[in-house]
Short mmCIF file of C-alpha atoms and ligand atoms in Angstrom, two decimals:
data_model
loop_
_atom_site.label_atom_id
_atom_site.label_comp_id
_atom_site.label_asym_id
_atom_site.label_seq_id
_atom_site.Cartn_x
_atom_site.Cartn_y
_atom_site.Cartn_z
CA UNK A 1 -6.68 3.42 19.82
CA UNK A 2 -3.98 3.73 22.26
CA UNK A 3 -0.84 5.96 23.05
CA UNK A 4 1.89 6.38 20.55
CA UNK A 5 4.50 3.61 21.64
CA UNK A 6 2.24 1.44 23.48
CA UNK A 7 1.01 -1.93 21.34
CA UNK A 8 -2.48 -2.20 20.72
CA UNK A 9 -2.89 -6.25 21.81
CA UNK A 10 -5.27 -7.55 19.38
CA UNK A 11 -6.54 -10.42 21.11
CA UNK A 12 -10.11 -9.28 20.91
CA UNK A 13 -9.71 -9.16 17.27
CA UNK A 14 -8.12 -12.67 17.23
CA UNK A 15 -10.76 -14.11 20.16
CA UNK A 16 -12.94 -15.50 17.54
CA UNK A 17 -10.43 -17.29 15.69
CA UNK A 18 -8.72 -18.36 19.15
CA UNK A 19 -11.65 -20.52 19.37
CA UNK A 20 -10.67 -24.01 20.19
CA UNK A 21 -13.75 -25.44 18.78
CA UNK A 22 -12.67 -24.75 14.98
CA UNK A 23 -11.86 -27.39 13.55
CA UNK A 24 -9.03 -26.05 11.43
CA UNK A 25 -7.75 -23.38 13.43
CA UNK A 26 -6.87 -20.21 11.51
CA UNK A 27 -3.51 -18.54 11.91
CA UNK A 28 -3.41 -15.42 14.19
CA UNK A 29 -0.95 -12.51 14.45
CA UNK A 30 2.42 -12.98 13.05
CA UNK A 31 4.51 -16.22 13.77
CA UNK A 32 6.91 -15.86 16.33
CA UNK A 33 10.07 -13.37 15.93
CA UNK A 34 8.72 -11.97 12.82
CA UNK A 35 8.42 -8.06 13.09
CA UNK A 36 6.57 -6.27 10.08
CA UNK A 37 6.52 -2.92 9.31
CA UNK A 38 3.86 -1.54 7.14
CA UNK A 39 3.88 1.66 5.40
CA UNK A 40 0.29 3.35 4.15
CA UNK A 41 -0.04 5.63 0.78
CA UNK A 42 3.17 7.97 0.08
CA UNK A 43 1.91 9.49 -2.84
CA UNK A 44 4.74 11.35 -3.78
CA UNK A 45 6.07 12.83 -0.65
CA UNK A 46 9.78 11.72 -0.31
CA UNK A 47 10.15 13.55 2.75
CA UNK A 48 7.55 11.58 4.94
CA UNK A 49 9.28 8.48 3.41
CA UNK A 50 12.47 9.33 4.41
CA UNK A 51 11.17 10.20 7.82
CA UNK A 52 9.57 6.86 8.41
CA UNK A 53 13.08 4.88 7.38
CA UNK A 54 14.66 6.66 9.48
CA UNK A 55 12.25 5.42 12.19
CA UNK A 56 11.83 1.98 11.04
CA UNK A 57 15.69 1.54 11.08
CA UNK A 58 15.88 2.69 14.74
CA UNK A 59 13.20 0.80 15.58
CA UNK A 60 14.67 -2.25 14.27
CA UNK A 61 18.12 -1.73 15.37
CA UNK A 62 17.72 -4.41 18.46
CA UNK A 63 15.42 -6.68 16.96
CA UNK A 64 17.06 -9.77 15.84
CA UNK A 65 13.92 -11.96 14.10
CA UNK A 66 12.88 -11.75 10.77
CA UNK A 67 12.13 -8.29 9.95
CA UNK A 68 9.89 -7.31 6.73
CA UNK A 69 8.69 -4.16 5.31
CA UNK A 70 5.40 -4.09 3.42
CA UNK A 71 4.42 -0.89 1.82
CA UNK A 72 0.46 -0.82 0.70
CA UNK A 73 0.96 0.99 -2.89
CA UNK A 74 -0.11 4.29 -4.14
CA UNK A 75 3.68 5.41 -4.46
CA UNK A 76 2.90 7.76 -7.01
CA UNK A 77 0.80 10.96 -7.97
CA UNK A 78 -0.34 14.28 -6.03
CA UNK A 79 2.98 14.62 -4.15
CA UNK A 80 5.65 16.27 -6.02
CA UNK A 81 8.24 13.77 -6.04
CA UNK A 82 6.78 10.52 -7.52
CA UNK A 83 9.68 9.48 -9.66
CA UNK A 84 12.40 10.11 -6.23
CA UNK A 85 9.88 7.86 -4.07
CA UNK A 86 10.25 5.13 -6.42
CA UNK A 87 13.99 5.73 -6.83
CA UNK A 88 14.11 5.42 -3.23
CA UNK A 89 12.40 2.33 -3.00
CA UNK A 90 14.57 0.69 -5.84
CA UNK A 91 17.38 1.66 -3.94
CA UNK A 92 16.14 -0.38 -0.82
CA UNK A 93 17.14 0.97 2.59
CA UNK A 94 16.48 -2.19 4.38
CA UNK A 95 18.71 -5.01 2.67
CA UNK A 96 18.65 -7.40 5.86
CA UNK A 97 14.46 -6.74 5.53
CA UNK A 98 12.21 -8.87 3.34
CA UNK A 99 10.45 -6.18 1.26
CA UNK A 100 7.06 -6.42 -0.18
CA UNK A 101 5.90 -3.95 -2.63
CA UNK A 102 2.01 -3.96 -3.28
CA UNK A 103 0.21 -2.42 -6.49
CA UNK A 104 -2.02 0.76 -5.62
CA UNK A 105 -4.82 1.86 -7.97
CA UNK A 106 -2.22 4.76 -9.00
CA UNK A 107 0.19 2.35 -10.25
CA UNK A 108 -2.57 0.17 -12.15
CA UNK A 109 -3.55 3.42 -13.95
CA UNK A 110 -0.14 4.75 -14.68
CA UNK A 111 1.02 1.30 -16.29
CA UNK A 112 -2.27 1.25 -18.50
CA UNK A 113 -1.61 4.73 -19.61
CA UNK A 114 2.00 3.30 -20.22
CA UNK A 115 0.58 0.64 -22.53
CA UNK A 116 -1.79 3.14 -24.40
CA UNK A 117 -4.05 -0.09 -24.86
CA UNK A 118 -6.88 2.57 -23.26
CA UNK A 119 -6.82 5.84 -24.34
CA UNK A 120 -9.71 6.55 -21.99
CA UNK A 121 -7.71 6.03 -18.73
CA UNK A 122 -5.31 9.22 -19.32
CA UNK A 123 -7.63 11.89 -18.69
CA UNK A 124 -8.45 10.08 -15.19
CA UNK A 125 -5.24 9.67 -14.27
CA UNK A 126 -4.50 13.17 -15.07
CA UNK A 127 -7.29 14.21 -12.93
CA UNK A 128 -6.40 12.27 -9.85
CA UNK A 129 -2.57 13.37 -9.91
CA UNK A 130 -0.85 11.55 -13.07
CA UNK A 131 0.20 14.98 -14.32
CA UNK A 132 2.35 15.33 -11.12
CA UNK A 133 3.80 12.13 -11.77
CA UNK A 134 5.13 13.23 -15.46
CA UNK A 135 6.59 16.04 -14.19
CA UNK A 136 8.48 14.41 -11.30
CA UNK A 137 10.09 12.34 -14.42
CA UNK A 138 10.87 15.58 -16.41
CA UNK A 139 8.03 15.39 -19.10
CA UNK A 140 6.77 18.73 -20.28
CA UNK A 141 3.53 19.36 -18.92
CA UNK A 142 1.93 22.53 -20.27
CA UNK A 143 -1.53 23.05 -18.66
CA UNK A 144 -4.19 20.19 -19.21
CA UNK A 145 -3.21 18.13 -21.92
CA UNK A 146 -6.03 17.45 -24.20
CA UNK A 147 -6.61 14.18 -26.59
CA UNK A 148 -3.61 15.62 -29.26
CA UNK A 149 -0.90 16.05 -26.36
CA UNK A 150 -1.31 12.02 -25.64
CA UNK A 151 0.95 10.34 -28.02
CA UNK A 152 3.81 12.61 -27.26
CA UNK A 153 3.36 12.63 -23.33
CA UNK A 154 2.96 8.66 -23.56
CA UNK A 155 6.38 8.43 -25.68
CA UNK A 156 8.19 11.12 -23.30
CA UNK A 157 7.42 9.08 -20.50
CA UNK A 158 8.58 5.93 -21.97
CA UNK A 159 11.73 7.59 -22.67
CA UNK A 160 12.25 9.15 -19.25
CA UNK A 161 11.28 6.23 -17.14
CA UNK A 162 14.27 4.05 -16.20
CA UNK A 163 14.23 0.40 -16.68
CA UNK A 164 14.36 -0.26 -13.20
CA UNK A 165 11.39 1.83 -12.21
CA UNK A 166 9.31 -0.04 -14.94
CA UNK A 167 10.53 -3.40 -13.67
CA UNK A 168 9.69 -2.03 -10.19
CA UNK A 169 6.20 -1.36 -11.12
CA UNK A 170 5.58 -4.29 -13.56
CA UNK A 171 6.53 -6.78 -10.40
CA UNK A 172 4.18 -5.17 -7.74
CA UNK A 173 2.10 -7.86 -6.40
CA UNK A 174 -2.19 -7.25 -5.41
CA UNK A 175 -1.68 -8.80 -2.16
CA UNK A 176 0.39 -10.61 0.62
CA UNK A 177 -0.35 -12.81 3.78
CA UNK A 178 1.64 -13.87 6.64
CA UNK A 179 0.21 -15.37 9.68
CA UNK A 180 -3.34 -13.78 10.04
CA UNK A 181 -3.08 -10.80 7.93
CA UNK A 182 -4.05 -10.35 4.25
CA UNK A 183 -2.37 -6.87 3.04
CA UNK A 184 -3.84 -5.30 0.22
CA UNK A 185 -4.10 -1.55 -0.94
CA UNK A 186 -7.73 -1.09 -0.85
CA UNK A 187 -9.69 -3.81 0.76
CA UNK A 188 -11.83 -7.27 -0.18
CA UNK A 189 -15.11 -8.11 -1.17
CA UNK A 190 -16.78 -9.36 1.67
CA UNK A 191 -18.03 -13.15 1.57
CA UNK A 192 -15.84 -13.72 -1.61
CA UNK A 193 -13.00 -16.30 -0.53
CA UNK A 194 -9.81 -14.27 -0.20
CA UNK A 195 -8.39 -15.85 -3.22
CA UNK A 196 -11.19 -15.43 -5.50
CA UNK A 197 -11.26 -11.88 -5.11
CA UNK A 198 -11.41 -9.69 -8.23
CA UNK A 199 -7.90 -7.23 -9.05
CA UNK A 200 -10.61 -4.43 -9.17
CA UNK A 201 -11.68 -4.89 -6.00
CA UNK A 202 -8.45 -5.25 -4.09
CA UNK A 203 -7.24 -2.14 -5.58
CA UNK A 204 -10.35 -0.30 -5.74
CA UNK A 205 -13.04 -1.05 -3.45
CA UNK A 206 -14.55 1.44 -0.57
CA UNK A 207 -17.91 1.31 0.82
CA UNK A 208 -18.77 -2.42 0.67
CA UNK A 209 -15.72 -3.05 2.39
CA UNK A 210 -14.99 -0.31 4.71
CA UNK A 211 -19.00 -0.62 6.33
CA UNK A 212 -18.70 -4.57 6.30
CA UNK A 213 -18.58 -6.11 9.78
CA UNK A 214 -17.71 -9.70 8.06
CA UNK A 215 -14.70 -11.46 9.30
CA UNK A 216 -13.00 -12.30 6.08
CA UNK A 217 -11.09 -15.14 7.56
CA UNK A 218 -7.57 -13.06 7.98
CA UNK A 219 -7.39 -9.15 9.46
CA UNK A 220 -7.30 -7.04 6.41
CA UNK A 221 -4.50 -4.47 6.44
CA UNK A 222 -5.03 -1.73 3.53
CA UNK A 223 -4.66 1.95 2.67
CA UNK A 224 -6.62 3.43 -0.07
CA UNK A 225 -9.32 5.29 2.12
CA UNK A 226 -8.09 8.02 3.94
CA UNK A 227 -8.84 8.56 7.89
CA UNK A 228 -7.14 10.85 10.34
CA UNK A 229 -6.01 8.44 12.01
CA UNK A 230 -4.99 4.81 11.47
CA UNK A 231 -8.27 2.38 12.29
CA UNK A 232 -8.27 -0.93 13.99
CA UNK A 233 -11.38 -2.86 13.62
CA UNK A 234 -12.03 -6.13 14.22
CA UNK A 235 -11.63 -7.23 10.51
CA UNK A 236 -9.37 -4.77 9.30
CA UNK A 237 -6.55 -2.31 9.87
CA UNK A 238 -6.54 0.96 7.72
CA UNK A 239 -3.36 3.07 7.54
CA UNK A 240 -4.04 5.65 4.70
CA UNK A 241 -3.68 8.77 6.75
CA UNK A 242 -3.60 10.93 3.67
CA UNK A 243 0.17 11.65 3.67
CA UNK A 244 -0.22 13.94 0.37
CA UNK A 245 -1.89 16.41 2.25
CA UNK A 246 -1.95 15.81 6.08
CA UNK A 247 1.79 15.33 5.99
CA UNK A 248 1.44 11.99 8.33
CA UNK A 249 2.51 8.99 7.02
CA UNK A 250 1.77 6.04 9.01
CA UNK A 251 3.70 2.90 9.64
CA UNK A 252 2.43 0.00 11.85
CA UNK A 253 4.39 -2.23 13.54
CA UNK A 254 2.97 -5.71 14.13
CA UNK A 255 4.37 -8.64 16.00
CA UNK A 256 3.12 -11.94 17.43
CA UNK A 257 -0.45 -10.69 18.43
CA UNK A 258 0.67 -6.58 18.99
CA UNK A 259 0.34 -3.55 16.91
CA UNK A 260 1.64 -0.60 17.51
CA UNK A 261 2.35 2.98 15.08
CA UNK A 262 5.72 4.70 14.92
MN1 MN B 301 -5.60 4.24 -3.91
#
């Protein structure tokens, strides 16, 4: 890890894949004149999202090329302002950027709760932060809900969830690729081709991915697993710095072969 504003040169990461003996050279870094901002797990912290948006806007001011923002998912739960975070993302502070919104496991569970198909999911969701999300939408939550409260909560949530929010949630994508990078919420299962991954792994995987030295063909940029500082490894870059409790929302900036942090 280098100082705050000095870019980490990712040449060492890409050394292996820059090997000219490769019959089909793999993409490395980002295409020229592209700059990509990648934002970690927000979890209902509107204050931190506003801060990071201000930093991105300032940083991008002088840049003329193609600008992108990729959000790694887990917009809702735990923090107090899930609804307001989605509002902010739907309104889009960056009309001259391409924006990519990835699906996080927390959004997946929220959508499952809404669908009503899987009754057992509700209590899991409430346990890992769903009650804060319901409260942010003005759903009346009194204590820990029991099974007989579920239908009422689901109906009230459906009624209070704006159509634009439902559309936003339903359009979240499982992954995004550009140049030598593969962006995904949690990670990938080693030794399975990137296009044959299961959605459950992309959204939930931890140890098997985090502990693996396997090079997946692209550098995996992910959130989901909290670390004190962003982590740059040869095969993956982790950006979840636990914003909800740490107050630190990480944004990485990718350009050609470099990566730096705002
Ligand atoms: Mn997650």
